[in-house]
Amino acid sequence: MAKITLVDDDENIVTSVSLALESHGHEVKAYYDGASGLAALENEPPDLAILDVKMPRMDGMEVLRRLRRTSDLPVIILTSKDEEIDEILGFNLGADDYMHKPFSQRLLLERVKAVLRRAGVEGEPPAAAGGEEGASRPLKRGKLTLDPARHDCLWDGKPVKLTVTEFLLLQSLAQRPGFVKSRDNLMDAAYDDQVYVDDRTIDSHIKRMRKKFREVDPEFDAIETLYGVGYRYREA
């Protein structure tokens, strides 16, 4: 169904997760250190990467950091650290989802399914933001052009590489310029019902998205923050 690269130095985790994924029809390639995993991800990109944080030669956060320089590949982060700072850092670097060890295989499979669905893998079209009508058609708002079918984003004709989650968040905002979307609204647009994320996760995604747009246009200010309320898209 999907090609998945798993990078984790724990042999037991690799064996159990691989078996669970393969039992659902996925093709799994496993690597036991960050450097080898990054090389594989760059040379033969899969549909999804699952990265452990603490690994030899290169940790999962550094793998994600380097990967995001050139790729919007969906990524799920695994960690045995139950520390909020790691989760925030992971989302700031562009992770699509996050799981703490120990975790149930069933929950991991649901997370994998949700991320793949949002990415349009397994023959399904990419998830429409908030289920709004016309969400799969190209959308133009001022300098912004979004094409959900191709997962393309242009700003003033220049490409902006967004992760699946960032794309869905921006699509939700741009569909109704001037209207405020709360963090809960944006969570509903970008995540499946069974996936819980903290409010700060949305803030991290928005911060990273703004940074990407300002790399192509330093004057970018189309995403407004209304403190204590949420965000809205301002069409120039």
PDB file of C-alpha atoms in Angstrom:
ATOM      1  CA  MET A   1       0.000   0.000   0.000  1.00  0.00           C
ATOM      2  CA  ALA A   2       2.745   2.471   0.939  1.00  0.00           C
ATOM      3  CA  LYS A   3       6.532   2.531   1.089  1.00  0.00           C
ATOM      4  CA  ILE A   4       7.680   3.347   4.619  1.00  0.00           C
ATOM      5  CA  THR A   5      11.209   3.953   5.895  1.00  0.00           C
ATOM      6  CA  LEU A   6      11.724   3.225   9.602  1.00  0.00           C
ATOM      7  CA  VAL A   7      14.841   4.574  11.335  1.00  0.00           C
ATOM      8  CA  ASP A   8      15.385   3.404  14.931  1.00  0.00           C
ATOM      9  CA  ASP A   9      18.362   1.884  16.753  1.00  0.00           C
ATOM     10  CA  ASP A  10      16.175  -0.357  18.920  1.00  0.00           C
ATOM     11  CA  GLU A  11      16.051  -3.776  17.216  1.00  0.00           C
ATOM     12  CA  ASN A  12      12.918  -4.821  19.104  1.00  0.00           C
ATOM     13  CA  ILE A  13      11.070  -1.679  18.018  1.00  0.00           C
ATOM     14  CA  VAL A  14      12.195  -2.130  14.417  1.00  0.00           C
ATOM     15  CA  THR A  15      11.046  -5.771  14.373  1.00  0.00           C
ATOM     16  CA  SER A  16       7.656  -5.190  15.985  1.00  0.00           C
ATOM     17  CA  VAL A  17       6.815  -2.027  14.028  1.00  0.00           C
ATOM     18  CA  SER A  18       7.957  -3.561  10.731  1.00  0.00           C
ATOM     19  CA  LEU A  19       5.805  -6.647  11.286  1.00  0.00           C
ATOM     20  CA  ALA A  20       2.784  -4.525  12.182  1.00  0.00           C
ATOM     21  CA  LEU A  21       3.168  -2.314   9.105  1.00  0.00           C
ATOM     22  CA  GLU A  22       3.854  -5.245   6.774  1.00  0.00           C
ATOM     23  CA  SER A  23       0.802  -7.080   8.087  1.00  0.00           C
ATOM     24  CA  HIS A  24      -1.242  -4.142   6.739  1.00  0.00           C
ATOM     25  CA  GLY A  25       0.361  -4.406   3.315  1.00  0.00           C
ATOM     26  CA  HIS A  26       3.034  -1.724   3.627  1.00  0.00           C
ATOM     27  CA  GLU A  27       6.563  -2.151   2.315  1.00  0.00           C
ATOM     28  CA  VAL A  28       9.087  -1.348   5.061  1.00  0.00           C
ATOM     29  CA  LYS A  29      12.793  -0.568   4.873  1.00  0.00           C
ATOM     30  CA  ALA A  30      14.598  -0.244   8.202  1.00  0.00           C
ATOM     31  CA  TYR A  31      17.817   1.514   9.222  1.00  0.00           C
ATOM     32  CA  TYR A  32      19.485   1.563  12.613  1.00  0.00           C
ATOM     33  CA  ASP A  33      21.246   4.943  12.676  1.00  0.00           C
ATOM     34  CA  GLY A  34      20.416   8.450  11.556  1.00  0.00           C
ATOM     35  CA  ALA A  35      23.132   8.866   8.939  1.00  0.00           C
ATOM     36  CA  SER A  36      22.184   5.696   7.072  1.00  0.00           C
ATOM     37  CA  GLY A  37      18.514   6.576   7.355  1.00  0.00           C
ATOM     38  CA  LEU A  38      19.009  10.076   5.945  1.00  0.00           C
ATOM     39  CA  ALA A  39      21.036   8.742   3.010  1.00  0.00           C
ATOM     40  CA  ALA A  40      18.266   6.265   2.200  1.00  0.00           C
ATOM     41  CA  LEU A  41      15.553   8.919   2.488  1.00  0.00           C
ATOM     42  CA  GLU A  42      17.399  11.226   0.122  1.00  0.00           C
ATOM     43  CA  ASN A  43      18.358   8.546  -2.410  1.00  0.00           C
ATOM     44  CA  GLU A  44      15.090   6.627  -2.480  1.00  0.00           C
ATOM     45  CA  PRO A  45      12.267   8.690  -0.951  1.00  0.00           C
ATOM     46  CA  PRO A  46       9.391   6.593   0.482  1.00  0.00           C
ATOM     47  CA  ASP A  47       5.794   7.657   1.060  1.00  0.00           C
ATOM     48  CA  LEU A  48       6.399   8.119   4.795  1.00  0.00           C
ATOM     49  CA  ALA A  49       9.313   8.171   7.235  1.00  0.00           C
ATOM     50  CA  ILE A  50       9.176   7.114  10.891  1.00  0.00           C
ATOM     51  CA  LEU A  51      12.141   8.491  12.842  1.00  0.00           C
ATOM     52  CA  ASP A  52      13.341   7.800  16.364  1.00  0.00           C
ATOM     53  CA  VAL A  53      14.882  10.794  18.148  1.00  0.00           C
ATOM     54  CA  LYS A  54      17.793   9.252  20.017  1.00  0.00           C
ATOM     55  CA  MET A  55      20.053   7.373  17.586  1.00  0.00           C
ATOM     56  CA  PRO A  56      23.790   6.934  16.929  1.00  0.00           C
ATOM     57  CA  ARG A  57      25.704   8.904  14.251  1.00  0.00           C
ATOM     58  CA  MET A  58      22.843  11.386  13.817  1.00  0.00           C
ATOM     59  CA  ASP A  59      19.737  11.895  15.943  1.00  0.00           C
ATOM     60  CA  GLY A  60      16.232  11.971  14.519  1.00  0.00           C
ATOM     61  CA  MET A  61      15.835  15.743  14.912  1.00  0.00           C
ATOM     62  CA  GLU A  62      18.947  16.365  12.814  1.00  0.00           C
ATOM     63  CA  VAL A  63      17.731  13.877  10.208  1.00  0.00           C
ATOM     64  CA  LEU A  64      14.439  15.785  10.060  1.00  0.00           C
ATOM     65  CA  ARG A  65      16.205  19.156   9.931  1.00  0.00           C
ATOM     66  CA  ARG A  66      18.337  18.099   6.948  1.00  0.00           C
ATOM     67  CA  LEU A  67      15.477  16.326   5.219  1.00  0.00           C
ATOM     68  CA  ARG A  68      13.301  19.434   5.357  1.00  0.00           C
ATOM     69  CA  ARG A  69      15.870  21.422   3.373  1.00  0.00           C
ATOM     70  CA  THR A  70      14.785  19.622   0.216  1.00  0.00           C
ATOM     71  CA  SER A  71      11.748  17.448   0.964  1.00  0.00           C
ATOM     72  CA  ASP A  72       8.144  17.700   2.205  1.00  0.00           C
ATOM     73  CA  LEU A  73       8.028  13.945   2.843  1.00  0.00           C
ATOM     74  CA  PRO A  74       5.525  13.060   5.630  1.00  0.00           C
ATOM     75  CA  VAL A  75       7.357  12.268   8.885  1.00  0.00           C
ATOM     76  CA  ILE A  76       6.268  10.731  12.192  1.00  0.00           C
ATOM     77  CA  ILE A  77       8.664  11.194  15.110  1.00  0.00           C
ATOM     78  CA  LEU A  78       9.121   8.525  17.823  1.00  0.00           C
ATOM     79  CA  THR A  79      10.769   9.227  21.148  1.00  0.00           C
ATOM     80  CA  SER A  80      11.197   7.648  24.568  1.00  0.00           C
ATOM     81  CA  LYS A  81      11.569  11.106  26.076  1.00  0.00           C
ATOM     82  CA  ASP A  82       8.347  12.342  27.623  1.00  0.00           C
ATOM     83  CA  GLU A  83       9.455  15.951  27.368  1.00  0.00           C
ATOM     84  CA  GLU A  84       7.337  18.725  25.899  1.00  0.00           C
ATOM     85  CA  ILE A  85      10.375  20.537  24.473  1.00  0.00           C
ATOM     86  CA  ASP A  86      11.138  17.589  22.168  1.00  0.00           C
ATOM     87  CA  GLU A  87       7.607  17.582  20.802  1.00  0.00           C
ATOM     88  CA  ILE A  88       7.656  21.335  20.170  1.00  0.00           C
ATOM     89  CA  LEU A  89      11.076  21.085  18.503  1.00  0.00           C
ATOM     90  CA  GLY A  90       9.860  18.241  16.293  1.00  0.00           C
ATOM     91  CA  PHE A  91       6.866  20.218  15.055  1.00  0.00           C
ATOM     92  CA  ASN A  92       9.011  23.337  14.590  1.00  0.00           C
ATOM     93  CA  LEU A  93      11.266  21.296  12.318  1.00  0.00           C
ATOM     94  CA  GLY A  94       8.303  20.108  10.261  1.00  0.00           C
ATOM     95  CA  ALA A  95       7.187  16.770  11.707  1.00  0.00           C
ATOM     96  CA  ASP A  96       3.662  15.729  10.717  1.00  0.00           C
ATOM     97  CA  ASP A  97       2.956  13.686  13.842  1.00  0.00           C
ATOM     98  CA  TYR A  98       4.611  12.597  17.064  1.00  0.00           C
ATOM     99  CA  MET A  99       4.406   9.529  19.323  1.00  0.00           C
ATOM    100  CA  HIS A 100       5.887   8.755  22.725  1.00  0.00           C
ATOM    101  CA  LYS A 101       7.331   5.328  23.534  1.00  0.00           C
ATOM    102  CA  PRO A 102       5.961   2.986  24.671  1.00  0.00           C
ATOM    103  CA  PHE A 103       3.024   3.046  22.268  1.00  0.00           C
ATOM    104  CA  SER A 104       0.522   0.479  21.037  1.00  0.00           C
ATOM    105  CA  GLN A 105       0.987  -0.891  17.541  1.00  0.00           C
ATOM    106  CA  ARG A 106      -2.692  -0.244  16.909  1.00  0.00           C
ATOM    107  CA  LEU A 107      -2.331   3.452  17.684  1.00  0.00           C
ATOM    108  CA  LEU A 108       0.772   3.732  15.500  1.00  0.00           C
ATOM    109  CA  LEU A 109      -1.084   2.099  12.607  1.00  0.00           C
ATOM    110  CA  GLU A 110      -3.908   4.619  12.999  1.00  0.00           C
ATOM    111  CA  ARG A 111      -1.430   7.498  12.975  1.00  0.00           C
ATOM    112  CA  VAL A 112       0.292   6.086   9.894  1.00  0.00           C
ATOM    113  CA  LYS A 113      -3.064   5.688   8.157  1.00  0.00           C
ATOM    114  CA  ALA A 114      -4.052   9.264   9.010  1.00  0.00           C
ATOM    115  CA  VAL A 115      -0.795  10.795   7.753  1.00  0.00           C
ATOM    116  CA  LEU A 116      -0.885   8.763   4.529  1.00  0.00           C
ATOM    117  CA  ARG A 117      -4.494   9.748   3.930  1.00  0.00           C
ATOM    118  CA  ARG A 118      -3.675  13.421   4.402  1.00  0.00           C
ATOM    119  CA  ALA A 119      -0.769  13.022   1.975  1.00  0.00           C
ATOM    120  CA  GLY A 120      -2.981  11.398  -0.660  1.00  0.00           C
ATOM    121  CA  VAL A 121      -1.129   8.062  -0.602  1.00  0.00           C
ATOM    122  CA  GLU A 122      -2.838   4.683  -1.167  1.00  0.00           C
ATOM    123  CA  GLY A 123      -4.719   5.955  -4.215  1.00  0.00           C
ATOM    124  CA  GLU A 124      -6.786   8.445  -2.231  1.00  0.00           C
ATOM    125  CA  PRO A 125      -6.864  12.163  -3.068  1.00  0.00           C
ATOM    126  CA  PRO A 126      -5.240  14.446  -0.489  1.00  0.00           C
ATOM    127  CA  ALA A 127      -7.520  15.276   2.421  1.00  0.00           C
ATOM    128  CA  ALA A 128      -9.602  18.385   1.906  1.00  0.00           C
ATOM    129  CA  ALA A 129      -9.192  21.022   4.583  1.00  0.00           C
ATOM    130  CA  GLY A 130     -12.205  20.934   6.853  1.00  0.00           C
ATOM    131  CA  GLY A 131     -14.186  19.047   4.212  1.00  0.00           C
ATOM    132  CA  GLU A 132     -15.140  22.323   2.550  1.00  0.00           C
ATOM    133  CA  GLU A 133     -16.758  22.257  -0.874  1.00  0.00           C
ATOM    134  CA  GLY A 134     -14.317  22.761  -3.766  1.00  0.00           C
ATOM    135  CA  ALA A 135     -11.329  22.072  -1.535  1.00  0.00           C
ATOM    136  CA  SER A 136      -9.741  19.771  -4.122  1.00  0.00           C
ATOM    137  CA  ARG A 137      -9.770  22.416  -6.897  1.00  0.00           C
ATOM    138  CA  PRO A 138      -6.933  24.941  -7.423  1.00  0.00           C
ATOM    139  CA  LEU A 139      -7.369  27.970  -5.179  1.00  0.00           C
ATOM    140  CA  LYS A 140      -6.135  31.519  -5.907  1.00  0.00           C
ATOM    141  CA  ARG A 141      -6.009  34.227  -3.266  1.00  0.00           C
ATOM    142  CA  GLY A 142      -4.033  37.285  -4.321  1.00  0.00           C
ATOM    143  CA  LYS A 143      -0.418  36.163  -4.789  1.00  0.00           C
ATOM    144  CA  LEU A 144      -1.220  32.709  -3.439  1.00  0.00           C
ATOM    145  CA  THR A 145      -2.025  29.700  -5.623  1.00  0.00           C
ATOM    146  CA  LEU A 146      -2.769  26.302  -4.073  1.00  0.00           C
ATOM    147  CA  ASP A 147      -3.294  23.125  -6.103  1.00  0.00           C
ATOM    148  CA  PRO A 148      -4.385  20.324  -3.709  1.00  0.00           C
ATOM    149  CA  ALA A 149      -4.329  17.631  -6.405  1.00  0.00           C
ATOM    150  CA  ARG A 150      -0.639  18.262  -7.045  1.00  0.00           C
ATOM    151  CA  HIS A 151       0.207  19.525  -3.549  1.00  0.00           C
ATOM    152  CA  ASP A 152       1.678  22.630  -5.197  1.00  0.00           C
ATOM    153  CA  CYS A 153       1.932  26.020  -3.523  1.00  0.00           C
ATOM    154  CA  LEU A 154       3.006  29.190  -5.336  1.00  0.00           C
ATOM    155  CA  TRP A 155       3.482  32.685  -3.968  1.00  0.00           C
ATOM    156  CA  ASP A 156       3.688  35.350  -6.658  1.00  0.00           C
ATOM    157  CA  GLY A 157       4.641  32.570  -9.079  1.00  0.00           C
ATOM    158  CA  LYS A 158       7.424  31.211  -6.874  1.00  0.00           C
ATOM    159  CA  PRO A 159       7.170  27.682  -5.408  1.00  0.00           C
ATOM    160  CA  VAL A 160       6.925  27.249  -1.644  1.00  0.00           C
ATOM    161  CA  LYS A 161       7.537  23.712  -0.350  1.00  0.00           C
ATOM    162  CA  LEU A 162       5.004  22.854   2.364  1.00  0.00           C
ATOM    163  CA  THR A 163       4.540  19.699   4.361  1.00  0.00           C
ATOM    164  CA  VAL A 164       1.160  17.971   4.181  1.00  0.00           C
ATOM    165  CA  THR A 165       0.075  19.495   7.486  1.00  0.00           C
ATOM    166  CA  GLU A 166       1.220  22.995   6.545  1.00  0.00           C
ATOM    167  CA  PHE A 167      -0.603  22.745   3.218  1.00  0.00           C
ATOM    168  CA  LEU A 168      -3.875  21.735   4.879  1.00  0.00           C
ATOM    169  CA  LEU A 169      -3.603  24.533   7.450  1.00  0.00           C
ATOM    170  CA  LEU A 170      -2.958  27.157   4.777  1.00  0.00           C
ATOM    171  CA  GLN A 171      -5.737  25.780   2.584  1.00  0.00           C
ATOM    172  CA  SER A 172      -8.188  26.048   5.473  1.00  0.00           C
ATOM    173  CA  LEU A 173      -7.207  29.673   6.136  1.00  0.00           C
ATOM    174  CA  ALA A 174      -7.166  30.746   2.484  1.00  0.00           C
ATOM    175  CA  GLN A 175     -10.583  29.278   1.702  1.00  0.00           C
ATOM    176  CA  ARG A 176     -12.216  32.067   3.712  1.00  0.00           C
ATOM    177  CA  PRO A 177     -10.064  35.223   3.650  1.00  0.00           C
ATOM    178  CA  GLY A 178     -10.801  37.617   6.477  1.00  0.00           C
ATOM    179  CA  PHE A 179     -12.525  34.982   8.620  1.00  0.00           C
ATOM    180  CA  VAL A 180     -10.842  33.978  11.862  1.00  0.00           C
ATOM    181  CA  LYS A 181     -10.010  30.294  12.349  1.00  0.00           C
ATOM    182  CA  SER A 182      -9.463  29.167  15.923  1.00  0.00           C
ATOM    183  CA  ARG A 183      -6.754  26.647  16.734  1.00  0.00           C
ATOM    184  CA  ASP A 184      -9.482  24.040  17.171  1.00  0.00           C
ATOM    185  CA  ASN A 185     -10.809  24.828  13.685  1.00  0.00           C
ATOM    186  CA  LEU A 186      -7.329  24.413  12.247  1.00  0.00           C
ATOM    187  CA  MET A 187      -6.765  21.152  14.135  1.00  0.00           C
ATOM    188  CA  ASP A 188      -9.955  19.799  12.574  1.00  0.00           C
ATOM    189  CA  ALA A 189      -8.733  20.846   9.131  1.00  0.00           C
ATOM    190  CA  ALA A 190      -5.291  19.261   9.387  1.00  0.00           C
ATOM    191  CA  TYR A 191      -5.749  16.258  11.670  1.00  0.00           C
ATOM    192  CA  ASP A 192      -8.062  13.279  11.855  1.00  0.00           C
ATOM    193  CA  ASP A 193     -10.470  13.045  14.778  1.00  0.00           C
ATOM    194  CA  GLN A 194      -8.445  10.339  16.520  1.00  0.00           C
ATOM    195  CA  VAL A 195      -5.278  12.453  16.551  1.00  0.00           C
ATOM    196  CA  TYR A 196      -4.876  14.869  19.454  1.00  0.00           C
ATOM    197  CA  VAL A 197      -2.423  17.735  19.197  1.00  0.00           C
ATOM    198  CA  ASP A 198      -1.677  20.599  21.553  1.00  0.00           C
ATOM    199  CA  ASP A 199      -2.564  24.198  20.659  1.00  0.00           C
ATOM    200  CA  ARG A 200       1.139  24.992  20.474  1.00  0.00           C
ATOM    201  CA  THR A 201       1.518  22.459  17.674  1.00  0.00           C
ATOM    202  CA  ILE A 202      -0.618  24.680  15.413  1.00  0.00           C
ATOM    203  CA  ASP A 203       1.452  27.722  16.432  1.00  0.00           C
ATOM    204  CA  SER A 204       4.646  25.847  15.521  1.00  0.00           C
ATOM    205  CA  HIS A 205       3.308  24.918  12.087  1.00  0.00           C
ATOM    206  CA  ILE A 206       2.181  28.503  11.401  1.00  0.00           C
ATOM    207  CA  LYS A 207       5.563  29.882  12.493  1.00  0.00           C
ATOM    208  CA  ARG A 208       7.408  27.495  10.191  1.00  0.00           C
ATOM    209  CA  MET A 209       5.038  28.239   7.314  1.00  0.00           C
ATOM    210  CA  ARG A 210       5.577  31.989   7.629  1.00  0.00           C
ATOM    211  CA  LYS A 211       9.328  31.453   7.580  1.00  0.00           C
ATOM    212  CA  LYS A 212       9.068  29.543   4.296  1.00  0.00           C
ATOM    213  CA  PHE A 213       7.006  32.289   2.647  1.00  0.00           C
ATOM    214  CA  ARG A 214       9.362  35.006   3.875  1.00  0.00           C
ATOM    215  CA  GLU A 215      12.239  33.185   2.209  1.00  0.00           C
ATOM    216  CA  VAL A 216      10.606  33.953  -1.149  1.00  0.00           C
ATOM    217  CA  ASP A 217       9.001  37.256  -0.075  1.00  0.00           C
ATOM    218  CA  PRO A 218      10.444  39.081   2.971  1.00  0.00           C
ATOM    219  CA  GLU A 219       7.285  41.250   3.075  1.00  0.00           C
ATOM    220  CA  PHE A 220       4.907  38.288   3.430  1.00  0.00           C
ATOM    221  CA  ASP A 221       2.194  39.085   5.997  1.00  0.00           C
ATOM    222  CA  ALA A 222      -0.876  37.249   4.685  1.00  0.00           C
ATOM    223  CA  ILE A 223      -1.311  35.083   7.794  1.00  0.00           C
ATOM    224  CA  GLU A 224      -2.431  37.212  10.710  1.00  0.00           C
ATOM    225  CA  THR A 225      -2.381  36.231  14.379  1.00  0.00           C
ATOM    226  CA  LEU A 226      -5.273  37.331  16.571  1.00  0.00           C
ATOM    227  CA  TYR A 227      -3.887  36.696  20.030  1.00  0.00           C
ATOM    228  CA  GLY A 228      -6.146  34.567  22.168  1.00  0.00           C
ATOM    229  CA  VAL A 229      -8.457  33.910  19.210  1.00  0.00           C
ATOM    230  CA  GLY A 230      -6.657  32.251  16.314  1.00  0.00           C
ATOM    231  CA  TYR A 231      -5.465  33.074  12.783  1.00  0.00           C
ATOM    232  CA  ARG A 232      -6.863  34.468   9.560  1.00  0.00           C
ATOM    233  CA  TYR A 233      -5.722  34.831   5.972  1.00  0.00           C
ATOM    234  CA  ARG A 234      -5.540  38.373   4.635  1.00  0.00           C
ATOM    235  CA  GLU A 235      -5.858  38.575   0.870  1.00  0.00           C
ATOM    236  CA  ALA A 236      -3.638  41.349  -0.509  1.00  0.00           C
TER     237      ALA A 236
END
